[in-house]
Short mmCIF file of C-alpha atoms in Angstrom, two decimals:
data_model
loop_
_atom_site.label_atom_id
_atom_site.label_comp_id
_atom_site.label_asym_id
_atom_site.label_seq_id
_atom_site.Cartn_x
_atom_site.Cartn_y
_atom_site.Cartn_z
CA MET G 1 -41.70 22.47 -19.11
CA LEU G 2 -40.40 20.13 -22.30
CA LEU G 3 -43.50 20.69 -24.63
CA LEU G 4 -42.60 17.32 -27.57
CA LEU G 5 -45.38 18.93 -30.63
CA ASN G 6 -44.68 15.26 -32.38
CA GLY G 7 -47.35 15.28 -35.75
CA PRO G 8 -47.23 14.19 -39.73
CA PRO G 9 -45.61 16.94 -42.13
CA GLY G 10 -48.10 19.60 -42.99
CA VAL G 11 -49.72 19.48 -39.41
CA GLY G 12 -49.14 22.56 -38.67
CA LYS G 13 -46.27 21.27 -35.29
CA SER G 14 -43.41 24.36 -36.31
CA THR G 15 -46.60 27.03 -36.72
CA VAL G 16 -48.15 25.98 -33.85
CA ALA G 17 -44.81 26.33 -32.26
CA ALA G 18 -44.40 29.53 -32.85
CA ARG G 19 -46.86 30.70 -31.46
CA TYR G 20 -46.88 29.02 -28.00
CA VAL G 21 -42.50 31.12 -28.66
CA ASP G 22 -44.37 34.01 -29.14
CA GLU G 23 -46.59 34.29 -26.33
CA HIS G 24 -44.67 32.64 -23.84
CA PRO G 25 -41.32 35.00 -23.16
CA LEU G 26 -37.66 33.10 -23.59
CA ALA G 27 -39.56 29.47 -24.04
CA LEU G 28 -37.50 28.24 -27.12
CA ASN G 29 -38.76 26.85 -30.17
CA LEU G 30 -36.31 23.75 -30.87
CA ASP G 31 -36.56 22.39 -34.71
CA ILE G 32 -34.38 19.99 -34.95
CA ASP G 33 -35.01 19.97 -39.16
CA LEU G 34 -33.72 23.17 -38.88
CA LEU G 35 -30.87 22.62 -36.59
CA ARG G 36 -29.69 19.65 -39.24
CA ALA G 37 -30.06 21.94 -41.88
CA GLN G 38 -26.85 24.08 -40.59
CA LEU G 39 -25.09 21.04 -40.65
CA GLY G 40 -22.77 21.30 -43.22
CA ARG G 41 -22.89 19.47 -46.36
CA TRP G 42 -26.00 17.82 -43.81
CA GLN G 43 -27.19 16.09 -47.64
CA ASP G 44 -24.33 13.74 -47.77
CA ASP G 45 -24.74 11.73 -44.58
CA PRO G 46 -28.78 12.38 -43.51
CA THR G 47 -28.71 9.69 -41.01
CA SER G 48 -25.89 10.83 -39.31
CA ALA G 49 -27.06 14.82 -39.61
CA GLY G 50 -30.63 13.48 -37.98
CA ARG G 51 -28.85 12.03 -35.54
CA LEU G 52 -26.50 14.91 -34.56
CA ALA G 53 -28.77 17.09 -34.65
CA ARG G 54 -30.24 15.27 -31.85
CA GLU G 55 -27.86 15.27 -29.92
CA LEU G 56 -27.53 19.28 -29.83
CA ALA G 57 -30.82 19.51 -30.40
CA VAL G 58 -30.73 17.39 -26.71
CA ALA G 59 -27.76 19.82 -25.01
CA ALA G 60 -29.70 23.11 -25.70
CA ALA G 61 -32.32 21.84 -24.51
CA ARG G 62 -31.05 20.70 -21.18
CA THR G 63 -29.02 23.80 -21.01
CA HIS G 64 -32.46 25.94 -21.28
CA LEU G 65 -34.80 23.98 -19.76
CA ARG G 66 -31.99 24.61 -16.83
CA SER G 67 -32.49 28.15 -16.97
CA GLY G 68 -36.09 28.23 -16.27
CA HIS G 69 -37.22 28.67 -19.88
CA ASP G 70 -40.08 26.10 -21.91
CA VAL G 71 -38.66 25.06 -24.81
CA VAL G 72 -40.90 23.27 -27.39
CA VAL G 73 -39.56 20.53 -29.84
CA PRO G 74 -41.65 20.24 -33.00
CA GLN G 75 -40.98 17.74 -34.53
CA PHE G 76 -42.30 14.31 -36.77
CA LEU G 77 -41.52 11.33 -34.43
CA ALA G 78 -43.08 7.93 -35.45
CA ARG G 79 -40.26 5.96 -33.31
CA VAL G 80 -40.46 5.86 -29.19
CA GLU G 81 -36.66 6.52 -28.57
CA PHE G 82 -36.37 9.90 -28.89
CA ILE G 83 -39.62 10.36 -26.92
CA ASP G 84 -38.30 8.57 -24.00
CA ARG G 85 -35.04 10.40 -24.17
CA LEU G 86 -37.04 13.73 -24.57
CA ALA G 87 -38.72 11.86 -21.22
CA ALA G 88 -36.10 11.35 -19.65
CA LEU G 89 -34.56 14.71 -19.95
CA ALA G 90 -37.02 16.90 -18.25
CA ASP G 91 -36.73 14.19 -15.42
CA GLU G 92 -33.21 14.80 -15.26
CA VAL G 93 -33.61 18.68 -14.39
CA GLY G 94 -37.07 18.15 -13.29
CA VAL G 95 -39.53 19.77 -15.47
CA ASP G 96 -42.60 18.63 -16.73
CA PHE G 97 -42.70 16.57 -19.88
CA VAL G 98 -45.69 16.82 -22.24
CA GLU G 99 -45.93 14.91 -25.11
CA VAL G 100 -49.01 16.42 -27.78
CA ILE G 101 -49.70 14.96 -31.07
CA LEU G 102 -50.94 17.00 -33.03
CA LEU G 103 -53.33 14.83 -36.07
CA ASP G 104 -55.58 16.09 -38.54
CA SER G 105 -56.92 13.53 -41.79
CA LYS G 106 -55.16 12.60 -43.91
CA GLU G 107 -56.11 14.12 -46.70
CA ASN G 108 -56.57 17.62 -44.87
CA THR G 109 -52.58 17.01 -44.28
CA ARG G 110 -51.61 16.27 -47.34
CA ARG G 111 -53.25 19.01 -48.41
CA ARG G 112 -51.65 21.56 -46.26
CA PHE G 113 -48.13 20.10 -46.90
CA GLN G 114 -48.42 20.74 -50.79
CA GLU G 115 -49.73 23.95 -49.44
CA ARG G 116 -46.96 25.26 -47.44
CA ASP G 117 -44.14 27.68 -48.80
CA ASP G 118 -41.05 25.58 -47.52
CA THR G 119 -40.06 23.40 -49.65
CA SER G 120 -36.59 22.27 -47.52
CA LYS G 121 -38.81 19.86 -45.60
CA ALA G 122 -39.58 18.01 -49.00
CA VAL G 123 -41.80 14.65 -49.14
CA ASP G 124 -43.26 12.77 -51.74
CA PRO G 125 -47.34 12.51 -51.78
CA LEU G 126 -46.86 8.25 -50.89
CA GLU G 127 -44.13 8.99 -47.64
CA LEU G 128 -46.56 11.09 -46.33
CA SER G 129 -48.88 8.75 -46.57
CA THR G 130 -46.54 6.23 -44.78
CA MET G 131 -45.48 8.67 -42.52
CA HIS G 132 -49.27 9.63 -41.61
CA ASP G 133 -49.93 5.82 -41.01
CA ARG G 134 -46.85 5.10 -38.31
CA LEU G 135 -47.95 8.08 -36.21
CA LEU G 136 -51.45 6.79 -36.22
CA ALA G 137 -49.85 3.38 -34.79
CA LEU G 138 -48.00 4.93 -32.29
CA VAL G 139 -50.30 6.97 -30.78
CA PRO G 140 -51.87 3.92 -28.63
CA THR G 141 -48.99 3.34 -27.32
CA ARG G 142 -48.40 6.97 -25.79
CA PRO G 143 -50.61 6.76 -23.19
CA HIS G 144 -49.50 9.64 -21.43
CA ALA G 145 -49.58 11.76 -24.77
CA LEU G 146 -52.43 14.13 -25.58
CA THR G 147 -54.27 13.87 -29.20
CA VAL G 148 -54.45 17.72 -30.53
CA HIS G 149 -57.23 17.34 -33.54
CA THR G 150 -56.11 20.50 -35.36
CA GLY G 151 -58.16 22.80 -37.55
CA THR G 152 -57.41 26.70 -37.89
CA VAL G 153 -53.96 28.23 -36.48
CA ALA G 154 -56.23 29.79 -33.58
CA GLU G 155 -58.49 26.73 -33.29
CA THR G 156 -55.33 24.44 -32.78
CA TYR G 157 -53.24 26.58 -30.32
CA ALA G 158 -56.39 26.89 -28.43
CA ARG G 159 -56.29 23.55 -27.97
CA LEU G 160 -53.41 23.26 -26.99
CA LEU G 161 -53.17 25.32 -24.78
CA ALA G 162 -56.82 23.74 -23.01
CA VAL G 163 -54.66 20.83 -22.57
CA LEU G 164 -51.81 21.97 -21.41
#
């Protein structure tokens, strides 16, 4: 299975992905932001670095899926191009593509984002609000996406498992 965990920053995508791979031996937590951070001086050209990180992610996912293991991609995606690319990859290798959108209120998302200790993914509050709005605008265009409303980590993970 190729599992996309989409959602705004701070909603818990990375935490839920880590929990999933912890409970599913050899599943891969393929965090594109972490891949991008491995590219030398990526901040000098974040757009190119982002494209390259997505290319690396697709190649890694293809290899891992072909080996018979799940891949989880925790990533904020408000445009459909990369979502569709992941779906095409799943089809290419003959696995299920599951698109999950983790949602919480804008206020809760902002609070959780401010409380997190990972400052490497800094986003200003106005941009965070805009990202949340862009994702909400995407939801009605994704009829096969499964929406999971977040709570505690345990609640969110249980809700994820219930829809899979």
